[in-house]
Amino acid sequence: MKLGKVEFCHFLQLIALFLCFSGMSQAELSRSRSKPYFQSGRSRTKRSWVWNQFFVLEEYMGSDPLYVGKLHSDVDKGDGSIKYILSGEGASSIFIIDENTGDIHATKRLDREEQAYYTLRAQALDRLTNKPVEPESEFVIKIQDINDNEPKFLDGPYTAGVPEMSPVGTSVVQVTATDADDPTYGNSARVVYSILQGQPYFSVEPKTGVIKTALPNMDREAKDQYLLVIQAKDMVGQNGGLSGTTSVTVTLTDVNDNPPRFPRRSYQYNVPESLPVASVVARIKAADADIGANAEMEYKIVDGDGLGIFKISVDKDTQEGIITIQKELDFEAKTSYTLRIEAANKDADPRFLSLGPFSDTTTVKIIVEDVDEPPVFSSPLYPMEVSEATQVGNIIGTVAAHDPDSSNSPVRYSIDRNTDLERYFNIDANSGVITTAKSLDRETNAIHNITVLAMESQNPSQVGRGYVAITILDINDNAPEFAMDYETTVCENAQPGQVIQKISAVDRDEPSNGHQFYFSLTTDASNNHNFSLKDNKDNTASILTRRNGFRRQEQSVYYLPVFIVDSGSPSLSSTNTLTIRVCDCDADGIAQTCNAEAYVLPAGLSTGALIAILACVLTLLVLILLIVTMRRRKKEPLIFDEERDIRENIVRYDDEGGGEEDTEAFDMAALRNLNVIRDSKTRRDVTPEIQFLGRPTFKSIPDNVIFREFIWERLKEADVDPGAPPYDSLQTYAFEGNGSVAESLSSLDSISSNSDQNYDYLSDWGPRFKRLADMYGTGQESLYS
């Protein structure tokens, strides 16, 4: 009959108990010989402990305490005078002893994996005196192991990789299971390995747990991952043994076993001829089932008529072949190109070369499309030369451009004025002839770089650019001059023939043979008795003294005119004045002071006196400034005229009638008479730059002229009068002309007029017009009655 796991464990426990009881029964019958033990007051006796090493089975599941063994001494006569005590690990808590019989029992379930043995101490005592009759002895209780722990994979689950196409028996990974049972007792900890899932691709070594490949030519491209289940079973794999499992994920790593292949045998692309150089024409890609470094490609053009026009490179991210332009395309020259392109793996594996060539080829045809191109100049750069003495309108050179398209449209030329801001040059729009438009100066600009634009007549948006470099040739048009502003001094104690200054010259011209200058004194200065000039023949000259005894009191400054001539053709000359100051020098000839008044001061005022005078002047200036400031703080009206300015008055009308009462604040003559002279009001805070003496009186001239002049005068005064207040003012234009038959048209003057107009009807308009009716309807008599 086949036993279950629990039944089998119980069976093993019963066998172990039987063996223990048999051994202990044998031990109780024997006597151990040891050293004698002396007890006080008694004769020497021999040690008489009777026992054996104790064993107890783990995982006891019974309800009664488990019998472990028995302690017995020969001194014990069985009369109850001896008692046994137990101490040490687990005493009283796990192990108990019958003090009368010496029987030891285990009261708890024991686990060998928690503690494999217990060390205890036993002693036999006299029950009456409680003194030991035997010396204390130490013994061990070992826990007997049973197969109660299954193997465990502490490092699982596992992941591993193995190259694809590996031969049979290639090691993949080693798995290890551990069993907590006692490896020294029985087969409880002896583990064997087996594979439950993953066959027939992999196998496992039963004793070592090494997983190996079991099939050849496993292809990653077909299946790249496998899941294995490995079992570890104790009891050497026999029935009744315990087992544990783990999973192992095995990934096939890639090898370069697949050659690249183009999906198509030929490709065709259309590109415009205007595509710039280095532009991408097309992208092609050869397929490769491999991944990573095994799929890296190399592309090259192996044949075709576009070897120098196109090139191909690889995109390292996508492994595509990128076809780009190396030279400009021209539809008129060639309309299509054919390329033979090869793709190959960068690193081929020699083990798989027998599978075939690891490369592939395809054909790429590129069609060039015609576009409307801008005009093209016959040369990218036109160098030209012209003398700076050339006349305006002279021809400098000619540029030429043509339309490269088949239509060959006419071309018109112009100059890009951004490159010729001063407009020194012109170009003939039809012929491309460049001429001068202004006088040229090499010293201002020696080279002019201009851009010439060529436009198609039929399509002005197509513009070509040509570049012209115009070099201005030099002529001798600049006279030489001093190289710098010289500060020349002569010491009062200078000796005749002493060099006081070395001069040189510069010339803005650049003759081809270099500069050569000639120095001399002017005719007027050549006979002076103070200084002379020596030409050093190296474009320099020396100024020398002719006498001694220079005194600042007599003359502090000398002016020496120097005549300089260049070697140009024709030669140019200039006269430059050298200023020479007389100075007081020390013993080394170094100027100390050149002030002519330095000798006058000691004879006149001292330095202290000068400082006192300056202090007085500063004090007076401060006093004057304070007085002016105090006066400006006084509040005074801005306008001298104390009369009220009519332009500042605001008249409020509380009735609708108007009349003479409302006009008392105004000067009626200003509205009726043009010839009234206005006094210009002068402001205190403004200094007028222009003073108007008065307005001109008008003569008898046509009325339209009078009106125009009148309005013009008023407008001019309002615009330019510096004495006008800084606020808006009313300008009066109520002028009707001298000698007018109608005289004034103002209603303000209607009171004294002899008008025949009858205004009696105003009284019929109601109370609102009563005032006007009283003024004009009843006549002058009733008005003042």
PDB file of C-alpha atoms in Angstrom, residues 634-645 647-648 679-688 691 722-725 727:
ATOM      1  CA  LYS A 634       9.906 138.986  -5.609  1.00  0.00           C
ATOM      2  CA  LYS A 635       6.522 138.266  -7.083  1.00  0.00           C
ATOM      3  CA  GLU A 636       5.795 140.626  -9.940  1.00  0.00           C
ATOM      4  CA  PRO A 637       3.212 140.359 -12.707  1.00  0.00           C
ATOM      5  CA  LEU A 638       4.456 138.797 -15.916  1.00  0.00           C
ATOM      6  CA  ILE A 639       3.125 141.646 -18.101  1.00  0.00           C
ATOM      7  CA  PHE A 640       4.101 145.325 -17.684  1.00  0.00           C
ATOM      8  CA  ASP A 641       0.709 146.656 -18.800  1.00  0.00           C
ATOM      9  CA  GLU A 642      -1.434 147.097 -15.733  1.00  0.00           C
ATOM     10  CA  GLU A 643      -4.583 147.162 -17.827  1.00  0.00           C
ATOM     11  CA  ARG A 644      -6.588 144.042 -18.036  1.00  0.00           C
ATOM     12  CA  ASP A 645      -6.105 142.016 -21.171  1.00  0.00           C
ATOM     13  CA  ARG A 647      -8.459 138.085 -23.897  1.00  0.00           C
ATOM     14  CA  GLU A 648      -8.483 136.971 -20.280  1.00  0.00           C
ATOM     15  CA  ASP A 679       0.880 148.048 -27.892  1.00  0.00           C
ATOM     16  CA  SER A 680       2.961 144.921 -27.637  1.00  0.00           C
ATOM     17  CA  LYS A 681       2.853 143.585 -24.132  1.00  0.00           C
ATOM     18  CA  THR A 682       6.314 142.720 -22.926  1.00  0.00           C
ATOM     19  CA  ARG A 683       6.736 139.793 -20.527  1.00  0.00           C
ATOM     20  CA  ARG A 684       9.135 140.009 -17.659  1.00  0.00           C
ATOM     21  CA  ASP A 685      10.266 136.393 -17.961  1.00  0.00           C
ATOM     22  CA  VAL A 686      10.846 136.420 -21.746  1.00  0.00           C
ATOM     23  CA  THR A 687      13.408 138.395 -23.678  1.00  0.00           C
ATOM     24  CA  PRO A 688      11.913 139.089 -27.091  1.00  0.00           C
ATOM     25  CA  GLN A 691      10.418 143.706 -31.524  1.00  0.00           C
ATOM     26  CA  PRO A 722       7.689 136.426 -28.728  1.00  0.00           C
ATOM     27  CA  GLY A 723       5.843 138.710 -26.361  1.00  0.00           C
ATOM     28  CA  ALA A 724       2.558 136.831 -26.692  1.00  0.00           C
ATOM     29  CA  PRO A 725       1.334 135.142 -23.504  1.00  0.00           C
ATOM     30  CA  TYR A 727      -2.132 130.806 -23.630  1.00  0.00           C
TER      31      TYR A 727
END
